[in-house]
mmCIF file of C-alpha atoms in Angstrom:
data_model
loop_
_atom_site.group_PDB
_atom_site.id
_atom_site.type_symbol
_atom_site.label_atom_id
_atom_site.label_comp_id
_atom_site.label_asym_id
_atom_site.label_seq_id
_atom_site.Cartn_x
_atom_site.Cartn_y
_atom_site.Cartn_z
ATOM 1 C CA MET A 1 17.949 -32.621 4.553
ATOM 2 C CA LYS A 2 16.587 -32.512 7.640
ATOM 3 C CA ASN A 3 19.246 -32.880 10.186
ATOM 4 C CA PHE A 4 22.754 -32.559 11.280
ATOM 5 C CA MET A 5 25.339 -34.047 14.550
ATOM 6 C CA LEU A 6 27.810 -32.362 16.014
ATOM 7 C CA GLU A 7 30.579 -33.937 17.911
ATOM 8 C CA GLY A 8 29.139 -35.025 20.828
ATOM 9 C CA ASP A 9 26.106 -34.690 19.978
ATOM 10 C CA PHE A 10 23.523 -37.819 20.495
ATOM 11 C CA LEU A 11 20.413 -38.496 17.756
ATOM 12 C CA ILE A 12 18.687 -40.945 17.647
ATOM 13 C CA GLY A 13 16.603 -42.883 14.766
ATOM 14 C CA GLU A 14 12.712 -41.771 14.325
ATOM 15 C CA SER A 15 11.982 -46.323 14.175
ATOM 16 C CA LEU A 16 11.358 -45.647 18.029
ATOM 17 C CA PHE A 17 8.787 -42.962 17.766
ATOM 18 C CA SER A 18 7.010 -44.536 14.602
ATOM 19 C CA ALA A 19 5.849 -47.432 13.336
ATOM 20 C CA THR A 20 7.211 -47.025 10.226
ATOM 21 C CA SER A 21 10.587 -45.233 10.053
ATOM 22 C CA THR A 22 12.665 -43.613 5.553
ATOM 23 C CA GLU A 23 15.204 -42.050 7.701
ATOM 24 C CA SER A 24 19.126 -41.860 6.386
ATOM 25 C CA PHE A 25 22.138 -40.448 7.470
ATOM 26 C CA SER A 26 24.072 -38.215 5.111
ATOM 27 C CA ALA A 27 27.491 -38.099 7.118
ATOM 28 C CA ILE A 28 30.365 -36.068 5.798
ATOM 29 C CA GLU A 29 33.134 -36.611 8.476
ATOM 30 C CA ASP A 30 33.255 -40.022 11.074
ATOM 31 C CA LEU A 31 31.167 -40.901 13.584
ATOM 32 C CA HIS A 32 30.639 -44.245 15.549
ATOM 33 C CA CYS A 33 27.082 -44.942 15.103
ATOM 34 C CA LEU A 34 24.815 -47.373 17.036
ATOM 35 C CA ARG A 35 21.834 -49.259 14.892
ATOM 36 C CA PHE A 36 18.799 -51.645 17.668
ATOM 37 C CA ALA A 37 16.198 -52.936 16.356
ATOM 38 C CA ALA A 38 13.837 -50.184 17.772
ATOM 39 C CA ALA A 39 10.735 -53.319 18.954
ATOM 40 C CA GLN A 40 13.114 -54.862 21.621
ATOM 41 C CA MET A 41 14.578 -51.643 22.445
ATOM 42 C CA LYS A 42 11.939 -49.744 23.626
ATOM 43 C CA PRO A 43 10.192 -52.486 26.289
ATOM 44 C CA ILE A 44 13.607 -51.594 27.371
ATOM 45 C CA LEU A 45 13.056 -48.805 27.517
ATOM 46 C CA MET A 46 9.592 -48.089 29.843
ATOM 47 C CA ALA A 47 10.703 -50.226 32.357
ATOM 48 C CA ASP A 48 13.552 -48.427 33.876
ATOM 49 C CA ALA A 49 11.643 -45.403 35.500
ATOM 50 C CA ALA A 50 14.784 -43.250 34.224
ATOM 51 C CA LEU A 51 15.072 -44.930 30.745
ATOM 52 C CA THR A 52 11.408 -43.320 30.520
ATOM 53 C CA GLN A 53 12.360 -40.146 31.567
ATOM 54 C CA LEU A 54 14.854 -40.048 29.280
ATOM 55 C CA TYR A 55 12.766 -41.288 26.310
ATOM 56 C CA ILE A 56 11.121 -38.330 27.396
ATOM 57 C CA ALA A 57 13.172 -35.775 27.111
ATOM 58 C CA VAL A 58 14.519 -37.020 24.006
ATOM 59 C CA LEU A 59 11.135 -37.182 22.189
ATOM 60 C CA GLU A 60 9.946 -34.018 23.374
ATOM 61 C CA ASP A 61 13.375 -32.672 21.777
ATOM 62 C CA THR A 62 12.698 -33.329 18.226
ATOM 63 C CA LEU A 63 9.538 -32.621 18.786
ATOM 64 C CA ARG A 64 10.457 -28.780 19.049
ATOM 65 C CA TYR A 65 12.939 -29.302 16.660
ATOM 66 C CA LYS A 66 10.466 -30.030 14.328
ATOM 67 C CA MET A 67 7.524 -27.341 14.591
ATOM 68 C CA ARG A 68 11.504 -25.242 15.168
ATOM 69 C CA ARG A 69 12.118 -26.471 11.605
ATOM 70 C CA GLU A 70 8.295 -25.972 10.661
ATOM 71 C CA TYR A 71 7.945 -22.695 11.388
ATOM 72 C CA GLY A 72 11.199 -20.934 10.073
ATOM 73 C CA PHE A 73 9.894 -22.493 6.388
ATOM 74 C CA GLN A 74 6.161 -21.578 7.304
ATOM 75 C CA ASN A 75 7.369 -18.610 8.837
ATOM 76 C CA LEU A 76 10.342 -17.151 7.970
ATOM 77 C CA ASP A 77 12.516 -16.471 4.784
ATOM 78 C CA ALA A 78 15.696 -17.788 3.004
ATOM 79 C CA ALA A 79 17.356 -15.292 4.404
ATOM 80 C CA ALA A 80 16.295 -15.523 8.210
ATOM 81 C CA ARG A 81 16.269 -19.731 7.970
ATOM 82 C CA TYR A 82 19.845 -19.470 6.991
ATOM 83 C CA GLN A 83 20.520 -16.831 9.873
ATOM 84 C CA GLU A 84 18.190 -19.424 12.030
ATOM 85 C CA PHE A 85 20.755 -22.823 10.302
ATOM 86 C CA ARG A 86 24.065 -20.549 11.252
ATOM 87 C CA ALA A 87 23.112 -20.350 15.272
ATOM 88 C CA LEU A 88 22.704 -23.643 15.010
ATOM 89 C CA PHE A 89 25.470 -24.951 13.238
ATOM 90 C CA GLY A 90 27.331 -21.965 13.134
ATOM 91 C CA LYS A 91 30.892 -24.006 14.683
ATOM 92 C CA ALA A 92 30.098 -26.362 12.180
ATOM 93 C CA GLU A 93 29.530 -24.218 8.612
ATOM 94 C CA ALA A 94 33.035 -24.355 7.036
ATOM 95 C CA ARG A 95 32.819 -27.733 7.726
ATOM 96 C CA ILE A 96 29.649 -28.636 5.906
ATOM 97 C CA PRO A 97 29.507 -28.788 1.571
ATOM 98 C CA GLN A 98 27.702 -25.181 0.229
ATOM 99 C CA ASN A 99 24.938 -27.970 -1.188
ATOM 100 C CA GLN A 100 23.396 -29.319 2.272
ATOM 101 C CA ILE A 101 23.120 -25.784 3.970
ATOM 102 C CA ALA A 102 20.695 -24.767 1.108
ATOM 103 C CA SER A 103 19.704 -28.495 1.186
ATOM 104 C CA TYR A 104 18.612 -28.094 4.624
ATOM 105 C CA ILE A 105 16.920 -24.291 4.308
ATOM 106 C CA GLY A 106 15.334 -25.174 1.806
ATOM 107 C CA ILE A 107 16.657 -22.871 -1.056
ATOM 108 C CA THR A 108 19.647 -23.383 -3.939
ATOM 109 C CA LYS A 109 23.067 -23.305 -3.308
ATOM 110 C CA GLU A 110 22.791 -20.992 -5.591
ATOM 111 C CA SER A 111 20.534 -18.062 -3.767
ATOM 112 C CA LEU A 112 22.906 -19.417 -0.727
ATOM 113 C CA SER A 113 25.789 -17.945 -2.555
ATOM 114 C CA ARG A 114 23.695 -15.127 -2.615
ATOM 115 C CA ILE A 115 21.955 -14.357 1.236
ATOM 116 C CA ARG A 116 26.168 -14.908 2.219
ATOM 117 C CA LYS A 117 27.612 -12.460 -0.771
ATOM 118 C CA ASN A 118 24.458 -9.428 1.371
ATOM 119 C CA LEU A 119 25.314 -10.883 4.011
ATOM 120 C CA ALA A 120 28.914 -10.476 4.271
ATOM 121 C CA SER A 121 28.009 -6.579 2.359
ATOM 122 C CA ARG A 122 26.479 -5.878 5.684
#
């Protein structure tokens, strides 16, 4: 699991950033999606200064997100990664299946259950 979208979020696929795109999305709730041909959309984005700035901002946000994820997997234990997850997605945690949360932080659902139990007992 790479990411979660919450209500009001905007997520753009990797096809605008890369020549190939192997991503997939799993929805646990209803959502609205827009599918477009990236090869045709990118020139439109680059032709307008405001759209180019928006594109750059989305790229920067994506880079920051990926850097936080990489840092977490390299430097944080599972409990700390779970705390990071809660900081980002806590308001939706009850709606997200436990196995998807566990996948997102790189552990088994049994390990997540133990971490939750330990945090609740503190």
